[in-house]
Amino acid sequence: MILALFDTSPRAASPRGVAPRGVAVADPPPDVASPSVPEVSVPGAPAREVPVSEVSVPEAPAPEIPAPDVHHPRVDCMADSTVGLTFTVRLFDKDAREIAASQVPESAAVLLRLRHHHGPDASLRLPLTPVAADGRLRAILPSTTQLPEGRWDAYLSLADEEPQRLLPGVHDLRSLVSGGSPSDAHAWLGVRIPYTTKNGNLAVRAWLRRPHAEAGTLRVEDGAMVLRGRLHGARLSATACLEALPRDTAASPVRVAVRPDSEGDFGPERAPEGPERTPEDADARHSARDFTVELPFASLLPGHQAWDLWLRPSAYEEPVRLARILDDIPDKKRIFTYPSRRVSDRDGAIHSVKPYYTINNNLSVQVTTENGQAERE
């Protein structure tokens, strides 16, 4: 037996015509048993009125909050264990009262500009978002963002106004002091150190290197310097050496063998055997990252010039610049100073030899004669 169910509830007749606040559409056909039957429009059918509330109207975007009058914006910086940076921004009005995040346009951002450079890669915009805990604004520079090497000046960007320099606040760089850095799984090593410029503004010193030779403890002895270090992004081989390259002349490089610090890390690895074995395979039997090297000062004489120090992981690989960047000190030249040593050459002339860090935190050695000039970059 088949039962047919019909809707017997009363229906109000649809008004016809076009109401002053309505939209005229065609009356729908009578209800049918299956909801899958599409609604059809019958030519000449009377129209029914649809309330405006049923018509989908795109919402207009909320108007941008006008930028407040900001004076002396200040930012606190915190580095994480992977060398990412968090910027917490505090804004003040002309009476030094703090401005709430709700008064700041959504387009607000920290703007980083690479000093003395132009183009699309010379600026980076980091959006500012409110911090629920205290109502301040926060921007994040992830460790995975490749920031080209150089000095980046920090600005506050509000709407269409001219960006203004950010002032430094409290810097929490404890993770840098403990040696925080991207892991060797990264294709590059990036370091960012916030600091205060000589004009009192905030800037970020950035390095981007792969591989990287980090200089560690350095001792100046009577006739040599002894350096300990670590190689990141590569492994030392049996033919690894330190290279001192003269900066201004065509003199030959000075090469000194590197001694691995850990015999466990420098142990043998499986290498091909037989007639197909190559010198590269012989190097592959050994690998290490930590090293010690001693550079005799007499090997840099005679001369009146700077020597830049590099680490060559093997005889078949490109050299890597020796530098000290894995800490919280952006300018090593003024902090790490070493004594000079007087060394005589074969002709009996006296030279002064002194290791130092350049303005880019690279390690070099300056050789001067008795009336030599001051230390270079």
mmCIF file of C-alpha atoms in Angstrom:
data_model
loop_
_atom_site.group_PDB
_atom_site.id
_atom_site.type_symbol
_atom_site.label_atom_id
_atom_site.label_comp_id
_atom_site.label_asym_id
_atom_site.label_seq_id
_atom_site.Cartn_x
_atom_site.Cartn_y
_atom_site.Cartn_z
ATOM 1 C CA MET A 1 0.000 0.000 0.000
ATOM 2 C CA ILE A 2 1.334 3.398 -0.937
ATOM 3 C CA LEU A 3 0.632 6.378 1.296
ATOM 4 C CA ALA A 4 0.846 9.852 -0.233
ATOM 5 C CA LEU A 5 1.638 12.633 2.193
ATOM 6 C CA PHE A 6 0.575 16.136 1.340
ATOM 7 C CA ASP A 7 1.317 19.418 3.036
ATOM 8 C CA THR A 8 -2.042 20.653 4.258
ATOM 9 C CA SER A 9 -0.760 23.670 6.219
ATOM 10 C CA PRO A 10 -2.225 26.969 5.089
ATOM 11 C CA ARG A 11 0.001 29.192 2.982
ATOM 12 C CA ALA A 12 -0.271 32.923 2.688
ATOM 13 C CA ALA A 13 -0.644 34.186 -0.839
ATOM 14 C CA SER A 14 2.511 35.835 -2.172
ATOM 15 C CA PRO A 15 2.009 39.496 -2.889
ATOM 16 C CA ARG A 16 2.418 40.499 -6.483
ATOM 17 C CA GLY A 17 4.109 43.485 -8.024
ATOM 18 C CA VAL A 18 7.162 45.362 -6.835
ATOM 19 C CA ALA A 19 7.116 46.881 -3.357
ATOM 20 C CA PRO A 20 9.067 50.046 -2.650
ATOM 21 C CA ARG A 21 11.695 48.098 -0.589
ATOM 22 C CA GLY A 22 11.475 44.751 -2.320
ATOM 23 C CA VAL A 23 12.926 42.940 -5.305
ATOM 24 C CA ALA A 24 10.583 41.391 -7.872
ATOM 25 C CA VAL A 25 11.224 37.758 -8.804
ATOM 26 C CA ALA A 26 9.079 35.055 -10.358
ATOM 27 C CA ASP A 27 6.701 32.954 -8.188
ATOM 28 C CA PRO A 28 8.138 29.471 -7.568
ATOM 29 C CA PRO A 29 6.285 26.468 -8.992
ATOM 30 C CA PRO A 30 4.140 24.375 -6.619
ATOM 31 C CA ASP A 31 5.933 22.135 -4.095
ATOM 32 C CA VAL A 32 6.870 18.756 -5.496
ATOM 33 C CA ALA A 33 7.538 15.471 -3.733
ATOM 34 C CA SER A 34 11.305 15.358 -4.403
ATOM 35 C CA PRO A 35 13.549 18.251 -3.302
ATOM 36 C CA SER A 36 15.988 17.299 -6.073
ATOM 37 C CA VAL A 37 13.659 18.691 -8.757
ATOM 38 C CA PRO A 38 15.129 22.105 -9.659
ATOM 39 C CA GLU A 39 13.069 25.220 -9.446
ATOM 40 C CA VAL A 40 12.115 26.491 -12.893
ATOM 41 C CA SER A 41 11.082 29.882 -14.056
ATOM 42 C CA VAL A 42 7.860 29.985 -16.042
ATOM 43 C CA PRO A 43 7.712 32.758 -18.624
ATOM 44 C CA GLY A 44 4.966 35.216 -17.877
ATOM 45 C CA ALA A 45 4.523 33.972 -14.313
ATOM 46 C CA PRO A 46 3.652 36.601 -11.751
ATOM 47 C CA ALA A 47 6.496 37.839 -9.529
ATOM 48 C CA ARG A 48 6.729 37.604 -5.761
ATOM 49 C CA GLU A 49 8.442 40.065 -3.425
ATOM 50 C CA VAL A 50 11.610 39.090 -1.505
ATOM 51 C CA PRO A 51 12.478 41.167 1.571
ATOM 52 C CA VAL A 52 15.752 43.063 1.387
ATOM 53 C CA SER A 53 17.002 41.098 4.415
ATOM 54 C CA GLU A 54 17.043 37.954 2.229
ATOM 55 C CA VAL A 55 19.182 39.540 -0.510
ATOM 56 C CA SER A 56 22.939 38.878 -0.191
ATOM 57 C CA VAL A 57 24.732 42.235 -0.166
ATOM 58 C CA PRO A 58 28.593 42.340 0.123
ATOM 59 C CA GLU A 59 29.669 43.969 3.339
ATOM 60 C CA ALA A 60 31.706 47.127 2.991
ATOM 61 C CA PRO A 61 35.219 46.864 4.500
ATOM 62 C CA ALA A 62 35.613 48.479 7.870
ATOM 63 C CA PRO A 63 37.225 51.901 7.596
ATOM 64 C CA GLU A 64 40.934 52.038 8.518
ATOM 65 C CA ILE A 65 41.582 53.506 11.955
ATOM 66 C CA PRO A 66 43.345 56.841 11.540
ATOM 67 C CA ALA A 67 46.967 56.705 12.621
ATOM 68 C CA PRO A 68 47.562 58.236 16.056
ATOM 69 C CA ASP A 69 50.111 60.962 16.646
ATOM 70 C CA VAL A 70 53.059 58.830 17.800
ATOM 71 C CA HIS A 71 56.158 60.208 19.490
ATOM 72 C CA HIS A 72 59.303 58.232 20.364
ATOM 73 C CA PRO A 73 58.087 54.679 19.602
ATOM 74 C CA ARG A 74 60.151 52.145 21.539
ATOM 75 C CA VAL A 75 60.655 48.429 20.952
ATOM 76 C CA ASP A 76 61.825 45.562 23.163
ATOM 77 C CA CYS A 77 63.654 42.720 21.391
ATOM 78 C CA MET A 78 63.901 39.073 22.389
ATOM 79 C CA ALA A 79 65.960 36.431 20.594
ATOM 80 C CA ASP A 80 64.932 32.779 20.706
ATOM 81 C CA SER A 81 67.142 29.689 20.596
ATOM 82 C CA THR A 82 66.934 29.518 16.795
ATOM 83 C CA VAL A 83 67.972 33.180 16.351
ATOM 84 C CA GLY A 84 64.459 34.360 15.559
ATOM 85 C CA LEU A 85 63.578 37.833 16.855
ATOM 86 C CA THR A 86 60.407 39.105 18.537
ATOM 87 C CA PHE A 87 59.721 42.863 18.530
ATOM 88 C CA THR A 88 57.339 44.219 21.195
ATOM 89 C CA VAL A 89 56.446 47.815 20.325
ATOM 90 C CA ARG A 90 55.261 50.529 22.733
ATOM 91 C CA LEU A 91 53.793 53.733 21.311
ATOM 92 C CA PHE A 92 53.534 57.078 23.116
ATOM 93 C CA ASP A 93 51.778 60.357 22.432
ATOM 94 C CA LYS A 94 53.326 63.803 22.756
ATOM 95 C CA ASP A 95 52.654 63.776 26.517
ATOM 96 C CA ALA A 96 54.547 60.448 26.922
ATOM 97 C CA ARG A 97 51.299 58.539 27.554
ATOM 98 C CA GLU A 98 51.227 55.032 26.128
ATOM 99 C CA ILE A 99 48.895 54.508 23.161
ATOM 100 C CA ALA A 100 46.684 51.398 23.264
ATOM 101 C CA ALA A 101 46.897 48.836 20.478
ATOM 102 C CA SER A 102 43.190 49.393 19.684
ATOM 103 C CA GLN A 103 44.052 52.911 18.507
ATOM 104 C CA VAL A 104 46.585 51.680 15.944
ATOM 105 C CA PRO A 105 45.648 50.856 12.307
ATOM 106 C CA GLU A 106 45.695 47.187 11.297
ATOM 107 C CA SER A 107 48.300 47.993 8.643
ATOM 108 C CA ALA A 108 50.878 48.951 11.285
ATOM 109 C CA ALA A 109 54.208 47.158 10.885
ATOM 110 C CA VAL A 110 57.868 47.086 11.813
ATOM 111 C CA LEU A 111 59.824 48.010 8.709
ATOM 112 C CA LEU A 112 63.445 46.838 8.329
ATOM 113 C CA ARG A 113 65.610 48.589 5.722
ATOM 114 C CA LEU A 114 69.056 47.383 4.643
ATOM 115 C CA ARG A 115 71.434 50.313 5.025
ATOM 116 C CA HIS A 116 73.012 51.693 1.824
ATOM 117 C CA HIS A 117 70.949 49.348 -0.367
ATOM 118 C CA HIS A 118 67.836 49.713 -2.522
ATOM 119 C CA GLY A 119 65.446 47.379 -4.300
ATOM 120 C CA PRO A 120 62.864 44.726 -3.329
ATOM 121 C CA ASP A 121 65.357 42.721 -1.240
ATOM 122 C CA ALA A 122 66.473 45.766 0.759
ATOM 123 C CA SER A 123 63.323 46.074 2.906
ATOM 124 C CA LEU A 124 61.224 43.707 4.991
ATOM 125 C CA ARG A 125 57.780 44.430 6.451
ATOM 126 C CA LEU A 126 56.765 42.612 9.660
ATOM 127 C CA PRO A 127 53.039 43.055 10.541
ATOM 128 C CA LEU A 128 52.237 44.225 14.068
ATOM 129 C CA THR A 129 49.498 42.408 15.991
ATOM 130 C CA PRO A 130 48.051 43.198 19.437
ATOM 131 C CA VAL A 131 49.317 41.208 22.398
ATOM 132 C CA ALA A 132 46.360 39.996 24.470
ATOM 133 C CA ALA A 133 48.244 40.086 27.757
ATOM 134 C CA ASP A 134 49.140 43.775 27.875
ATOM 135 C CA GLY A 135 47.581 45.365 24.782
ATOM 136 C CA ARG A 136 50.901 46.173 23.153
ATOM 137 C CA LEU A 137 51.949 45.338 19.612
ATOM 138 C CA ARG A 138 54.199 42.523 18.497
ATOM 139 C CA ALA A 139 56.032 41.564 15.298
ATOM 140 C CA ILE A 140 58.076 38.423 14.666
ATOM 141 C CA LEU A 141 61.111 37.836 12.460
ATOM 142 C CA PRO A 142 61.289 34.013 12.125
ATOM 143 C CA SER A 143 64.630 32.247 11.979
ATOM 144 C CA THR A 144 63.515 30.708 8.667
ATOM 145 C CA THR A 145 63.443 34.127 6.958
ATOM 146 C CA GLN A 146 66.638 34.762 4.999
ATOM 147 C CA LEU A 147 67.789 38.236 5.951
ATOM 148 C CA PRO A 148 70.674 39.329 3.676
ATOM 149 C CA GLU A 149 73.905 40.194 5.439
ATOM 150 C CA GLY A 150 74.314 43.789 6.571
ATOM 151 C CA ARG A 151 72.887 46.407 8.941
ATOM 152 C CA TRP A 152 69.097 46.787 8.982
ATOM 153 C CA ASP A 153 67.574 49.992 10.370
ATOM 154 C CA ALA A 154 64.228 49.533 12.165
ATOM 155 C CA TYR A 155 61.209 51.819 11.519
ATOM 156 C CA LEU A 156 57.585 52.057 12.599
ATOM 157 C CA SER A 157 55.180 52.107 9.651
ATOM 158 C CA LEU A 158 51.663 53.531 10.261
ATOM 159 C CA ALA A 159 49.164 53.773 7.385
ATOM 160 C CA ASP A 160 50.411 56.188 4.707
ATOM 161 C CA GLU A 161 52.594 58.213 7.038
ATOM 162 C CA GLU A 162 56.349 58.457 6.603
ATOM 163 C CA PRO A 163 57.988 55.657 8.631
ATOM 164 C CA GLN A 164 59.771 56.846 11.760
ATOM 165 C CA ARG A 165 62.790 55.332 13.489
ATOM 166 C CA LEU A 166 62.229 52.963 16.373
ATOM 167 C CA LEU A 167 64.074 53.497 19.633
ATOM 168 C CA PRO A 168 65.647 50.536 21.465
ATOM 169 C CA GLY A 169 64.053 49.256 24.649
ATOM 170 C CA VAL A 170 64.983 46.150 26.645
ATOM 171 C CA HIS A 171 66.900 43.460 24.752
ATOM 172 C CA ASP A 172 66.709 39.856 25.951
ATOM 173 C CA LEU A 173 69.544 38.099 24.102
ATOM 174 C CA ARG A 174 70.296 35.317 26.578
ATOM 175 C CA SER A 175 69.737 32.625 23.960
ATOM 176 C CA LEU A 176 72.512 34.153 21.827
ATOM 177 C CA VAL A 177 74.941 34.130 24.744
ATOM 178 C CA SER A 178 74.292 30.407 25.217
ATOM 179 C CA GLY A 179 75.211 29.777 21.588
ATOM 180 C CA GLY A 180 71.761 29.562 20.042
ATOM 181 C CA SER A 181 71.829 29.158 16.274
ATOM 182 C CA PRO A 182 69.960 27.416 13.461
ATOM 183 C CA SER A 183 70.731 23.711 13.292
ATOM 184 C CA ASP A 184 73.031 22.242 10.679
ATOM 185 C CA ALA A 185 69.907 20.914 8.954
ATOM 186 C CA HIS A 186 69.359 24.413 7.531
ATOM 187 C CA ALA A 187 70.736 25.230 4.104
ATOM 188 C CA TRP A 188 72.274 28.389 5.593
ATOM 189 C CA LEU A 189 73.224 29.925 8.914
ATOM 190 C CA GLY A 190 71.519 33.204 9.793
ATOM 191 C CA VAL A 191 72.383 35.427 12.749
ATOM 192 C CA ARG A 192 70.530 38.615 13.831
ATOM 193 C CA ILE A 193 71.711 40.837 16.686
ATOM 194 C CA PRO A 194 69.668 43.952 17.627
ATOM 195 C CA TYR A 195 71.763 46.884 18.780
ATOM 196 C CA THR A 196 71.710 50.644 19.379
ATOM 197 C CA THR A 197 73.265 52.838 16.689
ATOM 198 C CA LYS A 198 75.518 55.784 17.494
ATOM 199 C CA ASN A 199 72.466 58.054 17.006
ATOM 200 C CA GLY A 200 70.428 56.102 19.569
ATOM 201 C CA ASN A 201 68.151 54.230 17.147
ATOM 202 C CA LEU A 202 67.392 50.524 16.814
ATOM 203 C CA ALA A 203 69.137 48.454 14.139
ATOM 204 C CA VAL A 204 69.702 44.755 13.492
ATOM 205 C CA ARG A 205 73.074 43.345 12.422
ATOM 206 C CA ALA A 206 72.555 40.297 10.226
ATOM 207 C CA TRP A 207 74.834 37.601 8.861
ATOM 208 C CA LEU A 208 73.861 34.946 6.314
ATOM 209 C CA ARG A 209 76.502 32.278 5.728
ATOM 210 C CA ARG A 210 76.836 28.643 4.724
ATOM 211 C CA PRO A 211 79.108 27.050 5.652
ATOM 212 C CA HIS A 212 80.496 29.110 8.532
ATOM 213 C CA ALA A 213 83.771 28.884 10.506
ATOM 214 C CA GLU A 214 83.202 30.278 14.018
ATOM 215 C CA ALA A 215 86.296 31.603 15.784
ATOM 216 C CA GLY A 216 86.480 30.794 19.474
ATOM 217 C CA THR A 217 89.237 31.186 22.051
ATOM 218 C CA LEU A 218 92.281 33.019 20.687
ATOM 219 C CA ARG A 219 95.654 33.187 22.468
ATOM 220 C CA VAL A 220 98.561 35.373 21.403
ATOM 221 C CA GLU A 221 101.889 33.795 22.277
ATOM 222 C CA ASP A 222 105.463 35.020 21.724
ATOM 223 C CA GLY A 223 105.697 34.082 18.073
ATOM 224 C CA ALA A 224 102.261 32.769 17.108
ATOM 225 C CA MET A 225 98.533 32.860 17.657
ATOM 226 C CA VAL A 226 96.577 29.776 18.714
ATOM 227 C CA LEU A 227 92.912 29.625 17.689
ATOM 228 C CA ARG A 228 90.150 27.196 18.553
ATOM 229 C CA GLY A 229 86.999 27.130 16.451
ATOM 230 C CA ARG A 230 84.071 25.197 15.042
ATOM 231 C CA LEU A 231 82.957 24.596 11.475
ATOM 232 C CA HIS A 232 79.196 24.786 10.803
ATOM 233 C CA GLY A 233 77.535 23.333 7.711
ATOM 234 C CA ALA A 234 80.523 21.219 6.657
ATOM 235 C CA ARG A 235 83.024 18.709 8.043
ATOM 236 C CA LEU A 236 86.780 18.934 8.379
ATOM 237 C CA SER A 237 88.871 16.456 6.444
ATOM 238 C CA ALA A 238 92.408 15.140 6.828
ATOM 239 C CA THR A 239 93.640 17.902 4.507
ATOM 240 C CA ALA A 240 91.849 20.780 6.274
ATOM 241 C CA CYS A 241 93.977 23.882 6.753
ATOM 242 C CA LEU A 242 93.924 27.527 7.752
ATOM 243 C CA GLU A 243 94.705 29.990 4.944
ATOM 244 C CA ALA A 244 96.048 33.512 5.498
ATOM 245 C CA LEU A 245 95.394 35.548 2.347
ATOM 246 C CA PRO A 246 97.163 38.902 1.807
ATOM 247 C CA ARG A 247 94.599 41.618 1.212
ATOM 248 C CA ASP A 248 96.541 44.117 -0.908
ATOM 249 C CA THR A 249 99.287 42.225 -2.739
ATOM 250 C CA ALA A 250 99.709 39.229 -4.981
ATOM 251 C CA ALA A 251 101.795 37.392 -2.366
ATOM 252 C CA SER A 252 101.195 33.678 -1.995
ATOM 253 C CA PRO A 253 98.750 32.472 0.678
ATOM 254 C CA VAL A 254 100.123 31.042 3.903
ATOM 255 C CA ARG A 255 98.663 27.631 4.778
ATOM 256 C CA VAL A 256 98.800 25.893 8.163
ATOM 257 C CA ALA A 257 97.383 22.444 8.949
ATOM 258 C CA VAL A 258 94.342 22.261 11.223
ATOM 259 C CA ARG A 259 94.233 19.860 14.167
ATOM 260 C CA PRO A 260 90.858 18.345 15.104
ATOM 261 C CA ASP A 261 89.900 18.684 18.769
ATOM 262 C CA SER A 262 87.985 15.419 19.152
ATOM 263 C CA GLU A 263 89.475 12.154 17.963
ATOM 264 C CA GLY A 264 86.070 10.553 18.410
ATOM 265 C CA ASP A 265 84.522 12.911 15.850
ATOM 266 C CA PHE A 266 87.596 12.568 13.680
ATOM 267 C CA GLY A 267 87.460 8.772 13.540
ATOM 268 C CA PRO A 268 87.643 6.694 10.362
ATOM 269 C CA GLU A 269 84.661 6.279 8.072
ATOM 270 C CA ARG A 270 84.126 3.634 5.454
ATOM 271 C CA ALA A 271 85.846 4.562 2.180
ATOM 272 C CA PRO A 272 86.088 2.838 -1.202
ATOM 273 C CA GLU A 273 88.942 0.408 -1.669
ATOM 274 C CA GLY A 274 90.867 -0.738 -4.710
ATOM 275 C CA PRO A 275 92.099 1.056 -7.842
ATOM 276 C CA GLU A 276 89.040 3.346 -8.035
ATOM 277 C CA ARG A 277 89.964 5.056 -4.760
ATOM 278 C CA THR A 278 90.665 8.817 -5.107
ATOM 279 C CA PRO A 279 92.234 11.508 -2.871
ATOM 280 C CA GLU A 280 88.697 12.723 -2.121
ATOM 281 C CA ASP A 281 87.902 9.261 -0.755
ATOM 282 C CA ALA A 282 90.960 9.443 1.500
ATOM 283 C CA ASP A 283 89.659 12.725 2.933
ATOM 284 C CA ALA A 284 86.244 11.146 3.490
ATOM 285 C CA ARG A 285 87.745 8.735 6.038
ATOM 286 C CA HIS A 286 87.974 11.606 8.522
ATOM 287 C CA SER A 287 85.499 14.249 9.572
ATOM 288 C CA ALA A 288 85.221 16.732 12.434
ATOM 289 C CA ARG A 289 83.818 20.134 13.325
ATOM 290 C CA ASP A 290 85.905 21.431 16.255
ATOM 291 C CA PHE A 291 89.501 22.361 15.537
ATOM 292 C CA THR A 292 92.667 24.045 16.847
ATOM 293 C CA VAL A 293 95.231 25.789 14.665
ATOM 294 C CA GLU A 294 98.505 27.599 15.367
ATOM 295 C CA LEU A 295 99.633 30.360 13.004
ATOM 296 C CA PRO A 296 103.332 31.376 13.267
ATOM 297 C CA PHE A 297 103.683 35.153 12.884
ATOM 298 C CA ALA A 298 107.013 34.786 11.103
ATOM 299 C CA SER A 299 105.177 33.137 8.183
ATOM 300 C CA LEU A 300 103.469 36.490 7.461
ATOM 301 C CA LEU A 301 106.772 38.398 7.100
ATOM 302 C CA PRO A 302 108.061 40.519 5.539
ATOM 303 C CA GLY A 303 105.208 42.807 4.686
ATOM 304 C CA HIS A 304 103.147 45.756 5.691
ATOM 305 C CA GLN A 305 99.586 44.649 5.165
ATOM 306 C CA ALA A 306 96.522 42.866 6.493
ATOM 307 C CA TRP A 307 96.053 39.123 6.194
ATOM 308 C CA ASP A 308 92.495 37.717 6.129
ATOM 309 C CA LEU A 309 92.046 34.293 7.735
ATOM 310 C CA TRP A 310 90.050 31.501 6.094
ATOM 311 C CA LEU A 311 89.391 27.849 6.882
ATOM 312 C CA ARG A 312 89.557 25.349 4.028
ATOM 313 C CA PRO A 313 87.639 22.169 5.039
ATOM 314 C CA SER A 314 89.618 20.076 2.557
ATOM 315 C CA ALA A 315 92.029 20.506 -0.313
ATOM 316 C CA TYR A 316 89.088 20.085 -2.691
ATOM 317 C CA GLU A 317 86.662 22.590 -1.116
ATOM 318 C CA GLU A 318 86.370 26.370 -1.168
ATOM 319 C CA PRO A 319 87.693 28.248 1.887
ATOM 320 C CA VAL A 320 85.305 29.622 4.521
ATOM 321 C CA ARG A 321 85.882 33.024 6.156
ATOM 322 C CA LEU A 322 86.782 32.819 9.844
ATOM 323 C CA ALA A 323 84.524 35.063 11.923
ATOM 324 C CA ARG A 324 82.924 35.373 15.358
ATOM 325 C CA ILE A 325 79.177 35.965 15.089
ATOM 326 C CA LEU A 326 77.442 33.416 17.332
ATOM 327 C CA ASP A 327 76.888 35.577 20.409
ATOM 328 C CA ASP A 328 75.162 38.826 21.408
ATOM 329 C CA ILE A 329 77.984 41.283 20.533
ATOM 330 C CA PRO A 330 77.379 43.004 17.164
ATOM 331 C CA ASP A 331 80.783 44.743 16.963
ATOM 332 C CA LYS A 332 83.744 42.616 18.055
ATOM 333 C CA LYS A 333 86.410 45.073 16.930
ATOM 334 C CA ARG A 334 85.910 47.373 19.918
ATOM 335 C CA ILE A 335 85.341 44.568 22.432
ATOM 336 C CA PHE A 336 87.842 41.830 21.581
ATOM 337 C CA THR A 337 91.328 43.321 21.474
ATOM 338 C CA TYR A 338 94.585 41.383 21.444
ATOM 339 C CA PRO A 339 98.183 42.365 22.204
ATOM 340 C CA SER A 340 100.687 42.815 19.399
ATOM 341 C CA ARG A 341 103.969 40.918 19.165
ATOM 342 C CA ARG A 342 107.300 42.164 17.803
ATOM 343 C CA VAL A 343 108.742 39.745 15.270
ATOM 344 C CA SER A 344 111.968 40.104 13.254
ATOM 345 C CA ASP A 345 112.268 38.923 9.661
ATOM 346 C CA ARG A 346 115.293 37.323 7.969
ATOM 347 C CA ASP A 347 116.916 40.713 7.406
ATOM 348 C CA GLY A 348 116.563 41.657 11.063
ATOM 349 C CA ALA A 349 113.777 44.203 10.488
ATOM 350 C CA ILE A 350 111.269 44.429 13.331
ATOM 351 C CA HIS A 351 107.551 44.058 12.598
ATOM 352 C CA SER A 352 104.514 44.336 14.830
ATOM 353 C CA VAL A 353 101.941 41.573 14.347
ATOM 354 C CA LYS A 354 98.449 41.690 15.854
ATOM 355 C CA PRO A 355 95.232 39.687 15.285
ATOM 356 C CA TYR A 356 91.961 41.637 15.273
ATOM 357 C CA TYR A 357 88.308 41.482 14.226
ATOM 358 C CA THR A 358 87.111 43.647 11.349
ATOM 359 C CA ILE A 359 83.951 45.765 11.401
ATOM 360 C CA ASN A 360 82.155 42.718 9.966
ATOM 361 C CA ASN A 361 83.458 40.473 12.799
ATOM 362 C CA ASN A 362 85.803 38.612 10.461
ATOM 363 C CA LEU A 363 89.204 37.560 11.837
ATOM 364 C CA SER A 364 92.355 39.098 10.346
ATOM 365 C CA VAL A 365 95.983 39.792 11.255
ATOM 366 C CA GLN A 366 97.679 43.172 10.804
ATOM 367 C CA VAL A 367 101.418 43.349 10.115
ATOM 368 C CA THR A 368 103.133 46.738 10.412
ATOM 369 C CA THR A 369 106.729 47.908 10.234
ATOM 370 C CA GLU A 370 108.365 49.936 12.962
ATOM 371 C CA ASN A 371 106.739 53.111 11.617
ATOM 372 C CA GLY A 372 103.638 51.312 10.483
ATOM 373 C CA GLN A 373 100.163 52.735 10.171
ATOM 374 C CA ALA A 374 97.109 52.082 12.280
ATOM 375 C CA GLU A 375 94.981 48.969 12.071
ATOM 376 C CA ARG A 376 92.739 48.674 9.040
ATOM 377 C CA GLU A 377 89.129 47.569 8.702
#
